[in-house]
Amino acid sequence: MDADVIVIGAGLAGLQSARRLERGGLSVLVLESADAVGGRVRTDRVDGFLVDRGFQVLNPAYPAVRRWVDVPALGLQRFGVGAIVRTGDRTTTLAHPLRHPRHALTTMSSRLTPPSDLMALARWIGPTLWRATAASRAASDATLRESLDAVGLTGRLRRDVLDTFLAGVLADSTGESSANYVRLLLRSFAMGAPGLPAAGMQALPEQLAAALVGGIRLGTAARELRDTADGVRVTTDTGSLSARAVIVAVGPQDVAGLTALLAPETHGLTTWWFRATGEPRTGPFLLLDASRPGGGPAGPIWNSAVISEAAPSYAPDGRHLVQATTLLDRPDGRATEAEVRQDLARLYATPTDRWEVVAHHVVEHTLPAQPPPLADRAYTWAGDRVVVAGDHRATGSIQGALVSGDRAARAVATRLRV
Ligand SMILES: Cc1cc2nc3c(=O)[nH]c(=O)nc-3n(C[C@H](O)[C@H](O)[C@H](O)COP(=O)(O)OP(=O)(O)OC[C@H]3O[C@@H](n4cnc5c(N)ncnc54)[C@H](O)[C@@H]3O)c2cc1C
């Protein structure tokens, strides 16, 4: 045996499962096909800028992050809890009134937050704010669109703010995601101020990996799994390995290649990273576009942010890094550089012809689809000694990936002891 357990995939799920197994006294070998750990959480340094492979943020309020991540060690640089919304030639800052009292008055009196919408929002999310997570998951579920319609949240707060914000977060503009999932997600946003680690998002998986004593074999892809008399044999592109059990912690697009499970449906987005000239100013807030009559963005960009305002370490001194996100489920999701640049000029009301592209990431499989009902599961057995973990088994998030890896590891440890 090469190890008690072989973990395939060094994303967040795989790394957390390896950590849990090692803490339980089992020997673990992690196989990762890429050249570094992190999976969908990777960061590159380009011309002095830090660019994550697709804009994402770490929410320190996620229970799994609170439990298993040393957030202070990451030097989290926080975004504001709110957004700047562009409607035509106006911008409005809407922010959490307790966290940003300076913006409380504009937020509460904005035409984007009519009282009828605020009351409907309270009816919709209220119970999730005070009851236990398990009860919220188990409550009757519907699509986000149906659920918001049902409480009468149909005004500008919905059309111009929530729908646009959530489409970017879920990489899904259809409104077909689970309402229960979205409520839990928004609860996390209300409880924590998401941010970016000083060394980039990849510092998160690197922190998890640093705690491992067993090996991580980078550049090693698992090709096939076979049951043996006392465990599982893993064929890799460089040879064969065996273990008493295997955790398959690959992303949604790869799971069908190693197990009999079907590939889960996914949603995708693209992130453009620009070095901006001048000083586009949004403070540490996300910029949403709701300039299309009836709601939603007037161009391809669903959200943007001056990353260096929230996270100064992402840009060299005096430089500005701007991200712009487009959604692949929209016809203009693959907008050209010229189209994105033109849209940014409108959004920031400033010329952008001298802005330089630092990187462009097209992430086809950003997140697994999250249709209702929200299942209360975290992993799936795919054989007697093979368990599948990853966000696509739980919820499409850092929280989901970590919980999935952890619970899968506990299940494997229990089975091996039995
Ligand atoms: C652009 C983007 C934005 C996001 N925004 C957020 C956000 O703001 N907040 C949030 O909570 N979540 C966000 N997420 C989601 C979050 O990053 C993921 O849910 C999480 O990282 C998934 O981790 P995972 O371990 O399940 O899968 P992955 O990260 O996909 O890891 C799977 C690993 O398996 C490896 N692998 C695949 N096949 C093999 C093989 N045959 N052999 C060996 N190794 C293999 C892969 O290389 C990869 O390293 C975002 C994701 C993206 C891409």
mmCIF file of C-alpha atoms in Angstrom, residues 122-405:
data_model
loop_
_atom_site.group_PDB
_atom_site.id
_atom_site.type_symbol
_atom_site.label_atom_id
_atom_site.label_comp_id
_atom_site.label_asym_id
_atom_site.label_seq_id
_atom_site.Cartn_x
_atom_site.Cartn_y
_atom_site.Cartn_z
ATOM 1 C CA ALA A 122 -37.160 40.936 5.324
ATOM 2 C CA ARG A 123 -40.012 38.430 4.885
ATOM 3 C CA TRP A 124 -37.924 36.433 2.442
ATOM 4 C CA ILE A 125 -34.649 36.216 4.340
ATOM 5 C CA GLY A 126 -35.744 36.926 7.939
ATOM 6 C CA PRO A 127 -36.233 33.338 9.105
ATOM 7 C CA THR A 128 -32.844 32.310 7.675
ATOM 8 C CA LEU A 129 -31.113 34.956 9.759
ATOM 9 C CA TRP A 130 -32.166 33.508 13.099
ATOM 10 C CA ARG A 131 -32.872 29.828 12.624
ATOM 11 C CA ALA A 132 -30.295 27.049 12.476
ATOM 12 C CA THR A 133 -28.670 26.259 9.130
ATOM 13 C CA ALA A 134 -30.099 22.743 9.099
ATOM 14 C CA ALA A 135 -33.642 24.088 9.474
ATOM 15 C CA SER A 136 -33.070 26.572 6.649
ATOM 16 C CA ARG A 137 -31.766 23.832 4.379
ATOM 17 C CA ALA A 138 -34.693 21.591 5.186
ATOM 18 C CA ALA A 139 -37.355 24.275 4.579
ATOM 19 C CA SER A 140 -39.434 23.925 1.440
ATOM 20 C CA ASP A 141 -37.413 25.200 -1.503
ATOM 21 C CA ALA A 142 -38.081 26.807 -4.893
ATOM 22 C CA THR A 143 -36.096 28.574 -7.557
ATOM 23 C CA LEU A 144 -34.771 31.974 -6.598
ATOM 24 C CA ARG A 145 -37.031 33.601 -9.197
ATOM 25 C CA GLU A 146 -40.219 31.901 -7.977
ATOM 26 C CA SER A 147 -39.363 32.480 -4.352
ATOM 27 C CA LEU A 148 -38.725 36.236 -4.747
ATOM 28 C CA ASP A 149 -41.888 36.604 -6.836
ATOM 29 C CA ALA A 150 -43.872 34.771 -4.156
ATOM 30 C CA VAL A 151 -42.977 37.300 -1.424
ATOM 31 C CA GLY A 152 -43.626 40.213 -3.750
ATOM 32 C CA LEU A 153 -40.006 41.288 -4.028
ATOM 33 C CA THR A 154 -40.481 42.585 -7.542
ATOM 34 C CA GLY A 155 -39.386 46.233 -7.448
ATOM 35 C CA ARG A 156 -36.086 47.964 -8.093
ATOM 36 C CA LEU A 157 -34.245 46.370 -5.190
ATOM 37 C CA ARG A 158 -34.868 43.064 -6.908
ATOM 38 C CA ARG A 159 -34.437 44.083 -10.544
ATOM 39 C CA ASP A 160 -31.578 46.544 -10.252
ATOM 40 C CA VAL A 161 -29.629 45.207 -7.294
ATOM 41 C CA LEU A 162 -30.311 41.671 -6.079
ATOM 42 C CA ASP A 163 -30.711 39.964 -9.447
ATOM 43 C CA THR A 164 -27.541 41.573 -10.791
ATOM 44 C CA PHE A 165 -25.471 40.917 -7.685
ATOM 45 C CA LEU A 166 -26.606 37.305 -7.352
ATOM 46 C CA ALA A 167 -26.099 36.523 -11.027
ATOM 47 C CA GLY A 168 -22.428 37.456 -10.586
ATOM 48 C CA VAL A 169 -22.063 35.479 -7.351
ATOM 49 C CA LEU A 170 -23.742 32.368 -8.760
ATOM 50 C CA ALA A 171 -22.436 32.761 -12.327
ATOM 51 C CA ASP A 172 -26.085 32.197 -13.176
ATOM 52 C CA SER A 173 -28.369 34.876 -14.581
ATOM 53 C CA THR A 174 -31.373 32.572 -15.009
ATOM 54 C CA GLY A 175 -32.729 32.795 -11.453
ATOM 55 C CA GLU A 176 -33.007 29.008 -11.378
ATOM 56 C CA SER A 177 -30.757 28.469 -8.345
ATOM 57 C CA SER A 178 -32.112 27.186 -5.043
ATOM 58 C CA ALA A 179 -33.680 29.975 -2.990
ATOM 59 C CA ASN A 180 -32.668 28.233 0.238
ATOM 60 C CA TYR A 181 -29.060 28.169 -0.891
ATOM 61 C CA VAL A 182 -29.098 31.853 -1.837
ATOM 62 C CA ARG A 183 -30.615 32.815 1.519
ATOM 63 C CA LEU A 184 -27.787 31.019 3.336
ATOM 64 C CA LEU A 185 -25.251 32.669 1.065
ATOM 65 C CA LEU A 186 -26.683 36.121 1.766
ATOM 66 C CA ARG A 187 -26.664 35.390 5.476
ATOM 67 C CA SER A 188 -22.902 34.773 5.224
ATOM 68 C CA PHE A 189 -22.497 38.055 3.345
ATOM 69 C CA ALA A 190 -24.454 39.882 6.043
ATOM 70 C CA MET A 191 -22.338 38.344 8.798
ATOM 71 C CA GLY A 192 -18.874 38.800 7.328
ATOM 72 C CA ALA A 193 -16.908 41.188 5.162
ATOM 73 C CA PRO A 194 -15.434 39.164 2.298
ATOM 74 C CA GLY A 195 -11.939 39.966 1.200
ATOM 75 C CA LEU A 196 -8.758 38.949 -0.580
ATOM 76 C CA PRO A 197 -5.669 37.513 1.128
ATOM 77 C CA ALA A 198 -2.565 39.690 0.930
ATOM 78 C CA ALA A 199 -0.798 37.102 -1.237
ATOM 79 C CA GLY A 200 -3.830 36.338 -3.406
ATOM 80 C CA MET A 201 -6.605 33.761 -3.118
ATOM 81 C CA GLN A 202 -4.182 30.881 -3.657
ATOM 82 C CA ALA A 203 -2.774 31.578 -0.194
ATOM 83 C CA LEU A 204 -5.887 29.836 1.135
ATOM 84 C CA PRO A 205 -5.209 26.386 -0.368
ATOM 85 C CA GLU A 206 -1.501 26.840 0.281
ATOM 86 C CA GLN A 207 -2.227 27.314 3.960
ATOM 87 C CA LEU A 208 -4.228 24.082 4.003
ATOM 88 C CA ALA A 209 -1.496 22.243 2.092
ATOM 89 C CA ALA A 210 1.255 23.470 4.421
ATOM 90 C CA ALA A 211 -0.335 21.586 7.300
ATOM 91 C CA LEU A 212 -0.003 18.228 5.505
ATOM 92 C CA VAL A 213 2.803 15.851 6.408
ATOM 93 C CA GLY A 214 2.129 13.286 3.667
ATOM 94 C CA GLY A 215 3.107 14.069 0.112
ATOM 95 C CA ILE A 216 1.323 16.015 -2.575
ATOM 96 C CA ARG A 217 2.350 14.784 -6.009
ATOM 97 C CA LEU A 218 1.872 17.661 -8.398
ATOM 98 C CA GLY A 219 1.615 17.066 -12.132
ATOM 99 C CA THR A 220 0.184 13.595 -11.484
ATOM 100 C CA ALA A 221 -3.198 12.856 -13.045
ATOM 101 C CA ALA A 222 -5.236 9.847 -11.927
ATOM 102 C CA ARG A 223 -6.603 8.018 -14.962
ATOM 103 C CA GLU A 224 -8.465 5.006 -13.609
ATOM 104 C CA LEU A 225 -9.609 3.436 -10.333
ATOM 105 C CA ARG A 226 -9.933 -0.314 -9.794
ATOM 106 C CA ASP A 227 -11.101 -2.235 -6.748
ATOM 107 C CA THR A 228 -8.619 -4.752 -5.395
ATOM 108 C CA ALA A 229 -9.001 -7.388 -2.655
ATOM 109 C CA ASP A 230 -7.916 -4.984 0.071
ATOM 110 C CA GLY A 231 -8.446 -1.516 -1.375
ATOM 111 C CA VAL A 232 -8.234 0.470 -4.594
ATOM 112 C CA ARG A 233 -5.574 0.727 -7.300
ATOM 113 C CA VAL A 234 -5.127 4.126 -8.912
ATOM 114 C CA THR A 235 -3.568 4.252 -12.338
ATOM 115 C CA THR A 236 -1.847 7.559 -12.947
ATOM 116 C CA ASP A 237 -0.038 8.870 -15.988
ATOM 117 C CA THR A 238 3.251 7.932 -14.304
ATOM 118 C CA GLY A 239 2.435 4.528 -12.812
ATOM 119 C CA SER A 240 0.183 2.683 -10.445
ATOM 120 C CA LEU A 241 -0.517 3.331 -6.743
ATOM 121 C CA SER A 242 -2.652 1.562 -4.194
ATOM 122 C CA ALA A 243 -4.473 2.522 -1.009
ATOM 123 C CA ARG A 244 -7.097 1.161 1.325
ATOM 124 C CA ALA A 245 -9.520 3.845 0.116
ATOM 125 C CA VAL A 246 -9.695 6.772 -2.303
ATOM 126 C CA ILE A 247 -11.297 10.197 -2.114
ATOM 127 C CA VAL A 248 -12.032 11.615 -5.541
ATOM 128 C CA ALA A 249 -11.968 15.386 -5.009
ATOM 129 C CA VAL A 250 -11.806 16.558 -8.607
ATOM 130 C CA GLY A 251 -13.955 19.367 -10.016
ATOM 131 C CA PRO A 252 -17.399 18.820 -11.546
ATOM 132 C CA GLN A 253 -16.064 18.535 -15.082
ATOM 133 C CA ASP A 254 -13.679 15.683 -14.209
ATOM 134 C CA VAL A 255 -15.724 13.486 -11.913
ATOM 135 C CA ALA A 256 -17.335 11.452 -14.698
ATOM 136 C CA GLY A 257 -13.912 10.479 -16.038
ATOM 137 C CA LEU A 258 -12.976 8.655 -12.827
ATOM 138 C CA THR A 259 -16.296 7.358 -11.504
ATOM 139 C CA ALA A 260 -19.657 6.233 -12.822
ATOM 140 C CA LEU A 261 -21.252 9.509 -11.652
ATOM 141 C CA LEU A 262 -22.685 11.858 -14.248
ATOM 142 C CA ALA A 263 -20.927 15.190 -14.783
ATOM 143 C CA PRO A 264 -22.882 17.846 -12.848
ATOM 144 C CA GLU A 265 -24.161 20.846 -14.774
ATOM 145 C CA THR A 266 -22.013 23.936 -14.288
ATOM 146 C CA HIS A 267 -22.126 27.696 -14.839
ATOM 147 C CA GLY A 268 -19.223 29.784 -16.095
ATOM 148 C CA LEU A 269 -17.930 33.322 -16.120
ATOM 149 C CA THR A 270 -15.024 35.321 -17.451
ATOM 150 C CA THR A 271 -12.902 37.848 -15.604
ATOM 151 C CA TRP A 272 -10.998 40.619 -17.324
ATOM 152 C CA TRP A 273 -8.197 42.216 -15.345
ATOM 153 C CA PHE A 274 -7.126 45.691 -16.417
ATOM 154 C CA ARG A 275 -4.393 47.999 -15.303
ATOM 155 C CA ALA A 276 -6.274 51.291 -15.092
ATOM 156 C CA THR A 277 -4.832 54.704 -15.739
ATOM 157 C CA GLY A 278 -6.116 57.584 -13.655
ATOM 158 C CA GLU A 279 -7.889 56.721 -10.439
ATOM 159 C CA PRO A 280 -11.236 55.064 -10.991
ATOM 160 C CA ARG A 281 -12.862 55.449 -7.589
ATOM 161 C CA THR A 282 -15.409 53.067 -6.162
ATOM 162 C CA GLY A 283 -13.895 52.669 -2.716
ATOM 163 C CA PRO A 284 -13.813 49.066 -1.585
ATOM 164 C CA PHE A 285 -17.231 48.308 -3.118
ATOM 165 C CA LEU A 286 -18.352 46.118 -5.958
ATOM 166 C CA LEU A 287 -19.785 48.068 -8.882
ATOM 167 C CA LEU A 288 -23.025 46.669 -10.312
ATOM 168 C CA ASP A 289 -24.625 47.785 -13.527
ATOM 169 C CA ALA A 290 -28.398 48.130 -13.655
ATOM 170 C CA SER A 291 -28.634 50.516 -16.559
ATOM 171 C CA ARG A 292 -30.849 48.420 -18.794
ATOM 172 C CA PRO A 293 -34.461 49.582 -18.548
ATOM 173 C CA GLY A 294 -36.247 46.899 -16.511
ATOM 174 C CA GLY A 295 -33.074 45.860 -14.691
ATOM 175 C CA GLY A 296 -29.758 44.201 -15.341
ATOM 176 C CA PRO A 297 -26.644 45.495 -17.061
ATOM 177 C CA ALA A 298 -26.750 47.441 -20.293
ATOM 178 C CA GLY A 299 -23.525 45.817 -21.505
ATOM 179 C CA PRO A 300 -21.639 42.558 -21.041
ATOM 180 C CA ILE A 301 -20.232 43.401 -17.567
ATOM 181 C CA TRP A 302 -22.306 42.224 -14.584
ATOM 182 C CA ASN A 303 -19.949 43.451 -11.915
ATOM 183 C CA SER A 304 -16.641 45.215 -11.672
ATOM 184 C CA ALA A 305 -14.373 46.445 -8.893
ATOM 185 C CA VAL A 306 -11.243 48.479 -8.430
ATOM 186 C CA ILE A 307 -9.514 45.581 -6.737
ATOM 187 C CA SER A 308 -6.578 47.666 -5.583
ATOM 188 C CA GLU A 309 -8.929 49.912 -3.548
ATOM 189 C CA ALA A 310 -10.050 46.970 -1.424
ATOM 190 C CA ALA A 311 -6.855 44.938 -1.698
ATOM 191 C CA PRO A 312 -3.824 47.221 -2.171
ATOM 192 C CA SER A 313 -1.440 44.243 -2.273
ATOM 193 C CA TYR A 314 -2.932 43.233 -5.640
ATOM 194 C CA ALA A 315 -1.256 46.159 -7.433
ATOM 195 C CA PRO A 316 2.178 47.767 -7.281
ATOM 196 C CA ASP A 317 2.272 51.106 -5.462
ATOM 197 C CA GLY A 318 0.336 53.810 -7.240
ATOM 198 C CA ARG A 319 -1.187 51.432 -9.802
ATOM 199 C CA HIS A 320 -4.829 50.389 -10.091
ATOM 200 C CA LEU A 321 -6.198 46.957 -10.892
ATOM 201 C CA VAL A 322 -9.764 46.648 -12.141
ATOM 202 C CA GLN A 323 -11.712 43.430 -12.629
ATOM 203 C CA ALA A 324 -14.742 43.048 -14.888
ATOM 204 C CA THR A 325 -16.926 39.945 -14.877
ATOM 205 C CA THR A 326 -19.085 38.651 -17.742
ATOM 206 C CA LEU A 327 -21.383 35.627 -17.573
ATOM 207 C CA LEU A 328 -21.109 32.714 -19.972
ATOM 208 C CA ASP A 329 -24.853 31.996 -19.855
ATOM 209 C CA ARG A 330 -25.445 35.330 -21.634
ATOM 210 C CA PRO A 331 -25.078 35.895 -25.383
ATOM 211 C CA ASP A 332 -22.477 38.608 -24.674
ATOM 212 C CA GLY A 333 -20.577 36.498 -22.110
ATOM 213 C CA ARG A 334 -17.669 36.201 -24.537
ATOM 214 C CA ALA A 335 -17.518 39.883 -25.357
ATOM 215 C CA THR A 336 -14.330 41.066 -27.018
ATOM 216 C CA GLU A 337 -11.703 43.149 -25.299
ATOM 217 C CA ALA A 338 -12.907 46.213 -27.212
ATOM 218 C CA GLU A 339 -16.496 45.651 -26.068
ATOM 219 C CA VAL A 340 -15.454 45.172 -22.451
ATOM 220 C CA ARG A 341 -13.223 48.226 -22.549
ATOM 221 C CA GLN A 342 -16.062 50.312 -23.971
ATOM 222 C CA ASP A 343 -18.432 49.041 -21.274
ATOM 223 C CA LEU A 344 -15.892 49.897 -18.567
ATOM 224 C CA ALA A 345 -15.661 53.439 -19.931
ATOM 225 C CA ARG A 346 -19.415 53.769 -19.467
ATOM 226 C CA LEU A 347 -19.398 52.163 -16.001
ATOM 227 C CA TYR A 348 -16.575 54.295 -14.598
ATOM 228 C CA ALA A 349 -17.429 57.346 -16.705
ATOM 229 C CA THR A 350 -13.807 57.661 -17.753
ATOM 230 C CA PRO A 351 -11.802 56.959 -20.915
ATOM 231 C CA THR A 352 -10.372 53.432 -20.877
ATOM 232 C CA ASP A 353 -8.468 53.297 -24.174
ATOM 233 C CA ARG A 354 -5.154 53.418 -22.294
ATOM 234 C CA TRP A 355 -6.097 50.715 -19.827
ATOM 235 C CA GLU A 356 -3.965 47.621 -20.378
ATOM 236 C CA VAL A 357 -5.204 44.052 -20.131
ATOM 237 C CA VAL A 358 -3.254 42.243 -17.399
ATOM 238 C CA ALA A 359 -5.067 38.903 -17.781
ATOM 239 C CA HIS A 360 -8.304 37.402 -19.035
ATOM 240 C CA HIS A 361 -9.718 34.196 -17.558
ATOM 241 C CA VAL A 362 -12.523 32.193 -19.125
ATOM 242 C CA VAL A 363 -13.687 29.773 -16.434
ATOM 243 C CA GLU A 364 -16.175 27.450 -18.118
ATOM 244 C CA HIS A 365 -16.849 25.410 -14.977
ATOM 245 C CA THR A 366 -16.866 28.102 -12.334
ATOM 246 C CA LEU A 367 -19.590 26.625 -10.149
ATOM 247 C CA PRO A 368 -21.872 23.596 -10.161
ATOM 248 C CA ALA A 369 -25.521 24.419 -10.824
ATOM 249 C CA GLN A 370 -27.468 24.645 -7.571
ATOM 250 C CA PRO A 371 -31.101 23.913 -8.451
ATOM 251 C CA PRO A 372 -33.759 23.393 -5.762
ATOM 252 C CA PRO A 373 -34.264 21.508 -3.578
ATOM 253 C CA LEU A 374 -31.051 22.191 -1.685
ATOM 254 C CA ALA A 375 -29.835 18.705 -0.859
ATOM 255 C CA ASP A 376 -28.450 18.027 2.586
ATOM 256 C CA ARG A 377 -25.444 16.050 1.455
ATOM 257 C CA ALA A 378 -21.712 16.561 1.323
ATOM 258 C CA TYR A 379 -20.228 13.538 -0.412
ATOM 259 C CA THR A 380 -21.231 10.501 -2.477
ATOM 260 C CA TRP A 381 -19.970 6.943 -2.336
ATOM 261 C CA ALA A 382 -18.900 5.730 -5.785
ATOM 262 C CA GLY A 383 -17.785 2.252 -4.727
ATOM 263 C CA ASP A 384 -17.096 0.345 -1.583
ATOM 264 C CA ARG A 385 -13.913 2.276 -0.872
ATOM 265 C CA VAL A 386 -14.255 5.273 -3.147
ATOM 266 C CA VAL A 387 -15.950 8.453 -2.037
ATOM 267 C CA VAL A 388 -16.499 11.575 -4.117
ATOM 268 C CA ALA A 389 -16.031 15.020 -2.547
ATOM 269 C CA GLY A 390 -16.032 18.560 -3.881
ATOM 270 C CA ASP A 391 -18.301 21.584 -4.079
ATOM 271 C CA HIS A 392 -20.496 19.780 -6.617
ATOM 272 C CA ARG A 393 -21.428 17.285 -3.880
ATOM 273 C CA ALA A 394 -22.374 20.014 -1.389
ATOM 274 C CA THR A 395 -22.741 23.666 -2.370
ATOM 275 C CA GLY A 396 -20.778 25.558 -5.006
ATOM 276 C CA SER A 397 -18.589 27.605 -2.716
ATOM 277 C CA ILE A 398 -15.469 27.604 -0.581
ATOM 278 C CA GLN A 399 -17.721 26.612 2.314
ATOM 279 C CA GLY A 400 -19.211 23.731 0.321
ATOM 280 C CA ALA A 401 -15.841 22.423 -0.845
ATOM 281 C CA LEU A 402 -14.326 22.472 2.660
ATOM 282 C CA VAL A 403 -17.320 20.821 4.306
ATOM 283 C CA SER A 404 -17.510 18.218 1.590
ATOM 284 C CA GLY A 405 -13.841 17.289 1.956
#
